[in-house]
Amino acid sequence: MSGGAVAIVVEDEPQIRRFVRAALETEHWRVFEAGTLKDGLLETATRRPELVVLDLALPDGDGVELVRSMRAWSSAPILVLSARGDEKDKIRHWTPALTTT
């Protein structure tokens, strides 16, 4: 699919990646995928997406590392998909006030 804004799905579960890709493409996004933190860092740095859909629990590291890296050069939205149960754990990396509690 050509045209459209770029989204990157960083998720190690292929079924979830396919589902998210299909949903985004229905809305005319150009979607790229990464199954590891390493590939996610490469894809985001190379493609400069307008949206990242991110699993925090990746096989080769914590997705929060991707957030920190990306925030150095982008303010694009990051949608977190995670099985982590603690809401505070999910958002503390985005909210400076929560990182000190």
Short mmCIF file of N, CA and C in Angstrom, two decimals:
data_model
loop_
_atom_site.label_atom_id
_atom_site.label_comp_id
_atom_site.label_asym_id
_atom_site.label_seq_id
_atom_site.Cartn_x
_atom_site.Cartn_y
_atom_site.Cartn_z
N MET A 1 0.84 -1.18 0.00
CA MET A 1 0.00 0.00 0.00
C MET A 1 0.89 1.24 0.00
N SER A 2 0.68 2.13 -0.92
CA SER A 2 1.46 3.36 -0.97
C SER A 2 0.65 4.50 -0.38
N GLY A 3 1.33 5.61 -0.08
CA GLY A 3 0.64 6.73 0.54
C GLY A 3 0.33 6.41 1.99
N GLY A 4 -0.33 7.32 2.64
CA GLY A 4 -0.71 7.08 4.04
C GLY A 4 0.44 7.29 5.00
N ALA A 5 0.07 7.50 6.24
CA ALA A 5 1.05 7.69 7.30
C ALA A 5 1.69 6.35 7.64
N VAL A 6 2.89 6.42 8.18
CA VAL A 6 3.64 5.22 8.52
C VAL A 6 3.42 4.83 9.98
N ALA A 7 3.10 3.55 10.18
CA ALA A 7 2.98 2.98 11.53
C ALA A 7 3.92 1.78 11.61
N ILE A 8 4.50 1.58 12.78
CA ILE A 8 5.34 0.41 13.01
C ILE A 8 4.76 -0.37 14.18
N VAL A 9 4.57 -1.66 13.97
CA VAL A 9 4.08 -2.55 15.01
C VAL A 9 5.27 -3.35 15.52
N VAL A 10 5.61 -3.15 16.80
CA VAL A 10 6.73 -3.86 17.42
C VAL A 10 6.12 -4.83 18.42
N GLU A 11 6.02 -6.08 18.02
CA GLU A 11 5.31 -7.11 18.78
C GLU A 11 5.89 -8.46 18.41
N ASP A 12 6.18 -9.29 19.41
CA ASP A 12 6.81 -10.58 19.11
C ASP A 12 5.81 -11.67 18.74
N GLU A 13 4.53 -11.47 18.99
CA GLU A 13 3.51 -12.46 18.65
C GLU A 13 2.99 -12.20 17.23
N PRO A 14 3.28 -13.13 16.28
CA PRO A 14 2.87 -12.91 14.89
C PRO A 14 1.36 -12.70 14.71
N GLN A 15 0.54 -13.39 15.49
CA GLN A 15 -0.91 -13.25 15.35
C GLN A 15 -1.36 -11.83 15.71
N ILE A 16 -0.77 -11.28 16.75
CA ILE A 16 -1.12 -9.92 17.18
C ILE A 16 -0.64 -8.92 16.13
N ARG A 17 0.58 -9.12 15.63
CA ARG A 17 1.09 -8.23 14.57
C ARG A 17 0.16 -8.23 13.36
N ARG A 18 -0.28 -9.41 12.94
CA ARG A 18 -1.19 -9.50 11.78
C ARG A 18 -2.50 -8.77 12.04
N PHE A 19 -3.06 -8.96 13.24
CA PHE A 19 -4.33 -8.31 13.59
C PHE A 19 -4.18 -6.79 13.57
N VAL A 20 -3.13 -6.28 14.21
CA VAL A 20 -2.92 -4.83 14.28
C VAL A 20 -2.64 -4.27 12.88
N ARG A 21 -1.83 -4.99 12.11
CA ARG A 21 -1.54 -4.56 10.74
C ARG A 21 -2.83 -4.43 9.94
N ALA A 22 -3.68 -5.45 10.00
CA ALA A 22 -4.93 -5.43 9.23
C ALA A 22 -5.81 -4.25 9.65
N ALA A 23 -5.89 -4.01 10.94
CA ALA A 23 -6.72 -2.90 11.43
C ALA A 23 -6.18 -1.55 10.94
N LEU A 24 -4.88 -1.37 11.00
CA LEU A 24 -4.28 -0.11 10.57
C LEU A 24 -4.37 0.07 9.05
N GLU A 25 -4.15 -1.00 8.31
CA GLU A 25 -4.23 -0.89 6.86
C GLU A 25 -5.65 -0.57 6.39
N THR A 26 -6.63 -1.04 7.13
CA THR A 26 -8.02 -0.70 6.82
C THR A 26 -8.23 0.81 6.88
N GLU A 27 -7.46 1.46 7.75
CA GLU A 27 -7.53 2.92 7.91
C GLU A 27 -6.47 3.64 7.06
N HIS A 28 -5.89 2.93 6.10
CA HIS A 28 -4.95 3.49 5.12
C HIS A 28 -3.58 3.86 5.67
N TRP A 29 -3.16 3.20 6.74
CA TRP A 29 -1.80 3.37 7.24
C TRP A 29 -0.86 2.47 6.44
N ARG A 30 0.37 2.91 6.25
CA ARG A 30 1.43 2.04 5.73
C ARG A 30 2.08 1.41 6.94
N VAL A 31 2.03 0.09 7.02
CA VAL A 31 2.45 -0.61 8.24
C VAL A 31 3.71 -1.43 8.00
N PHE A 32 4.63 -1.31 8.94
CA PHE A 32 5.85 -2.10 8.95
C PHE A 32 5.89 -2.84 10.28
N GLU A 33 6.56 -3.98 10.30
CA GLU A 33 6.55 -4.83 11.50
C GLU A 33 7.95 -5.10 12.00
N ALA A 34 8.03 -5.33 13.31
CA ALA A 34 9.27 -5.77 13.95
C ALA A 34 8.88 -6.74 15.06
N GLY A 35 9.61 -7.84 15.18
CA GLY A 35 9.31 -8.84 16.19
C GLY A 35 10.24 -8.81 17.38
N THR A 36 11.25 -7.93 17.33
CA THR A 36 12.22 -7.83 18.43
C THR A 36 12.51 -6.37 18.73
N LEU A 37 13.11 -6.13 19.87
CA LEU A 37 13.52 -4.77 20.23
C LEU A 37 14.55 -4.25 19.23
N LYS A 38 15.52 -5.07 18.90
CA LYS A 38 16.56 -4.66 17.94
C LYS A 38 15.95 -4.23 16.61
N ASP A 39 15.04 -5.05 16.08
CA ASP A 39 14.40 -4.70 14.81
C ASP A 39 13.49 -3.48 14.95
N GLY A 40 12.84 -3.35 16.11
CA GLY A 40 12.00 -2.18 16.35
C GLY A 40 12.81 -0.89 16.37
N LEU A 41 13.97 -0.92 17.01
CA LEU A 41 14.85 0.25 17.03
C LEU A 41 15.29 0.61 15.61
N LEU A 42 15.63 -0.38 14.82
CA LEU A 42 16.05 -0.15 13.44
C LEU A 42 14.91 0.41 12.59
N GLU A 43 13.73 -0.20 12.70
CA GLU A 43 12.57 0.25 11.91
C GLU A 43 12.17 1.68 12.27
N THR A 44 12.11 1.99 13.56
CA THR A 44 11.69 3.34 13.95
C THR A 44 12.72 4.38 13.53
N ALA A 45 13.99 4.08 13.65
CA ALA A 45 15.02 5.04 13.26
C ALA A 45 15.05 5.23 11.75
N THR A 46 14.78 4.18 11.01
CA THR A 46 14.85 4.24 9.55
C THR A 46 13.60 4.86 8.94
N ARG A 47 12.44 4.48 9.43
CA ARG A 47 11.18 4.87 8.78
C ARG A 47 10.53 6.11 9.37
N ARG A 48 10.96 6.55 10.55
CA ARG A 48 10.41 7.76 11.19
C ARG A 48 8.87 7.74 11.19
N PRO A 49 8.29 6.81 11.92
CA PRO A 49 6.83 6.62 11.87
C PRO A 49 6.04 7.74 12.53
N GLU A 50 4.77 7.84 12.12
CA GLU A 50 3.82 8.75 12.77
C GLU A 50 3.13 8.07 13.94
N LEU A 51 3.25 6.74 14.03
CA LEU A 51 2.66 5.96 15.11
C LEU A 51 3.46 4.69 15.33
N VAL A 52 3.65 4.32 16.61
CA VAL A 52 4.27 3.04 16.95
C VAL A 52 3.31 2.30 17.87
N VAL A 53 3.06 1.04 17.54
CA VAL A 53 2.29 0.15 18.41
C VAL A 53 3.31 -0.80 19.02
N LEU A 54 3.43 -0.79 20.34
CA LEU A 54 4.58 -1.40 21.01
C LEU A 54 4.17 -2.36 22.12
N ASP A 55 4.75 -3.55 22.06
CA ASP A 55 4.68 -4.50 23.16
C ASP A 55 5.88 -4.20 24.06
N LEU A 56 5.67 -4.09 25.36
CA LEU A 56 6.78 -3.80 26.25
C LEU A 56 7.65 -5.02 26.51
N ALA A 57 7.07 -6.22 26.46
CA ALA A 57 7.80 -7.45 26.77
C ALA A 57 8.25 -8.12 25.47
N LEU A 58 9.42 -7.74 25.01
CA LEU A 58 9.97 -8.30 23.78
C LEU A 58 11.03 -9.34 24.13
N PRO A 59 11.29 -10.28 23.24
CA PRO A 59 12.19 -11.38 23.58
C PRO A 59 13.64 -10.95 23.85
N ASP A 60 14.07 -9.84 23.28
CA ASP A 60 15.46 -9.42 23.46
C ASP A 60 15.60 -8.15 24.29
N GLY A 61 14.54 -7.74 24.97
CA GLY A 61 14.66 -6.57 25.84
C GLY A 61 13.33 -5.93 26.14
N ASP A 62 13.37 -4.88 26.93
CA ASP A 62 12.19 -4.15 27.37
C ASP A 62 11.84 -3.08 26.34
N GLY A 63 10.59 -3.04 25.91
CA GLY A 63 10.13 -2.05 24.95
C GLY A 63 10.34 -0.62 25.41
N VAL A 64 10.49 -0.42 26.71
CA VAL A 64 10.73 0.92 27.24
C VAL A 64 12.02 1.50 26.66
N GLU A 65 12.97 0.64 26.35
CA GLU A 65 14.21 1.10 25.73
C GLU A 65 13.93 1.76 24.38
N LEU A 66 12.98 1.20 23.63
CA LEU A 66 12.60 1.80 22.35
C LEU A 66 11.96 3.16 22.58
N VAL A 67 11.12 3.26 23.60
CA VAL A 67 10.48 4.55 23.91
C VAL A 67 11.54 5.60 24.22
N ARG A 68 12.48 5.26 25.06
CA ARG A 68 13.53 6.22 25.43
C ARG A 68 14.33 6.65 24.20
N SER A 69 14.69 5.69 23.38
CA SER A 69 15.45 6.00 22.18
C SER A 69 14.65 6.90 21.24
N MET A 70 13.40 6.53 21.02
CA MET A 70 12.57 7.28 20.08
C MET A 70 12.27 8.69 20.58
N ARG A 71 12.09 8.84 21.87
CA ARG A 71 11.77 10.16 22.43
C ARG A 71 12.91 11.16 22.26
N ALA A 72 14.10 10.69 21.98
CA ALA A 72 15.22 11.60 21.74
C ALA A 72 15.05 12.37 20.43
N TRP A 73 14.22 11.84 19.51
CA TRP A 73 14.07 12.50 18.20
C TRP A 73 12.63 12.60 17.71
N SER A 74 11.67 12.04 18.46
CA SER A 74 10.29 12.05 17.96
C SER A 74 9.28 12.20 19.10
N SER A 75 8.18 12.87 18.77
CA SER A 75 7.06 12.95 19.72
C SER A 75 5.85 12.19 19.19
N ALA A 76 6.08 11.30 18.23
CA ALA A 76 4.99 10.51 17.65
C ALA A 76 4.31 9.67 18.73
N PRO A 77 3.01 9.46 18.60
CA PRO A 77 2.30 8.64 19.58
C PRO A 77 2.82 7.21 19.61
N ILE A 78 2.85 6.65 20.83
CA ILE A 78 3.23 5.25 21.03
C ILE A 78 2.08 4.58 21.76
N LEU A 79 1.46 3.63 21.11
CA LEU A 79 0.36 2.86 21.69
C LEU A 79 0.95 1.59 22.27
N VAL A 80 0.81 1.40 23.58
CA VAL A 80 1.40 0.25 24.25
C VAL A 80 0.40 -0.89 24.34
N LEU A 81 0.83 -2.05 23.85
CA LEU A 81 0.10 -3.30 24.02
C LEU A 81 0.93 -4.13 24.97
N SER A 82 0.39 -4.44 26.15
CA SER A 82 1.20 -5.16 27.12
C SER A 82 0.35 -6.01 28.03
N ALA A 83 0.92 -7.14 28.42
CA ALA A 83 0.26 -8.00 29.39
C ALA A 83 0.65 -7.62 30.82
N ARG A 84 1.49 -6.63 30.99
CA ARG A 84 1.86 -6.19 32.33
C ARG A 84 0.62 -5.74 33.07
N GLY A 85 0.47 -6.21 34.29
CA GLY A 85 -0.75 -5.95 35.04
C GLY A 85 -0.82 -4.59 35.71
N ASP A 86 0.31 -4.05 36.09
CA ASP A 86 0.34 -2.80 36.86
C ASP A 86 0.31 -1.59 35.94
N GLU A 87 -0.78 -0.83 36.00
CA GLU A 87 -0.92 0.36 35.15
C GLU A 87 0.22 1.35 35.39
N LYS A 88 0.65 1.48 36.65
CA LYS A 88 1.74 2.41 36.97
C LYS A 88 3.01 2.01 36.23
N ASP A 89 3.25 0.71 36.16
CA ASP A 89 4.43 0.20 35.46
C ASP A 89 4.36 0.54 33.98
N LYS A 90 3.16 0.52 33.41
CA LYS A 90 2.98 0.79 31.99
C LYS A 90 3.24 2.26 31.64
N ILE A 91 2.88 3.17 32.53
CA ILE A 91 2.97 4.59 32.18
C ILE A 91 4.10 5.35 32.84
N ARG A 92 4.80 4.77 33.80
CA ARG A 92 5.80 5.54 34.54
C ARG A 92 6.92 6.07 33.66
N HIS A 93 7.20 5.41 32.57
CA HIS A 93 8.28 5.85 31.69
C HIS A 93 7.89 7.04 30.83
N TRP A 94 6.61 7.37 30.81
CA TRP A 94 6.15 8.51 30.02
C TRP A 94 5.82 9.70 30.89
N THR A 95 5.70 9.50 32.17
CA THR A 95 5.30 10.56 33.09
C THR A 95 6.40 10.81 34.12
N PRO A 96 7.16 11.88 33.99
CA PRO A 96 8.27 12.12 34.91
C PRO A 96 7.89 12.10 36.38
N ALA A 97 6.71 12.58 36.73
CA ALA A 97 6.30 12.60 38.14
C ALA A 97 6.17 11.19 38.71
N LEU A 98 5.83 10.23 37.91
CA LEU A 98 5.67 8.86 38.41
C LEU A 98 6.99 8.11 38.54
N THR A 99 8.03 8.56 37.89
CA THR A 99 9.30 7.83 37.94
C THR A 99 9.99 8.01 39.27
N THR A 100 9.57 8.98 40.07
CA THR A 100 10.21 9.21 41.35
C THR A 100 9.45 8.58 42.51
N THR A 101 8.29 7.96 42.24
CA THR A 101 7.52 7.36 43.33
C THR A 101 7.82 5.91 43.48
#
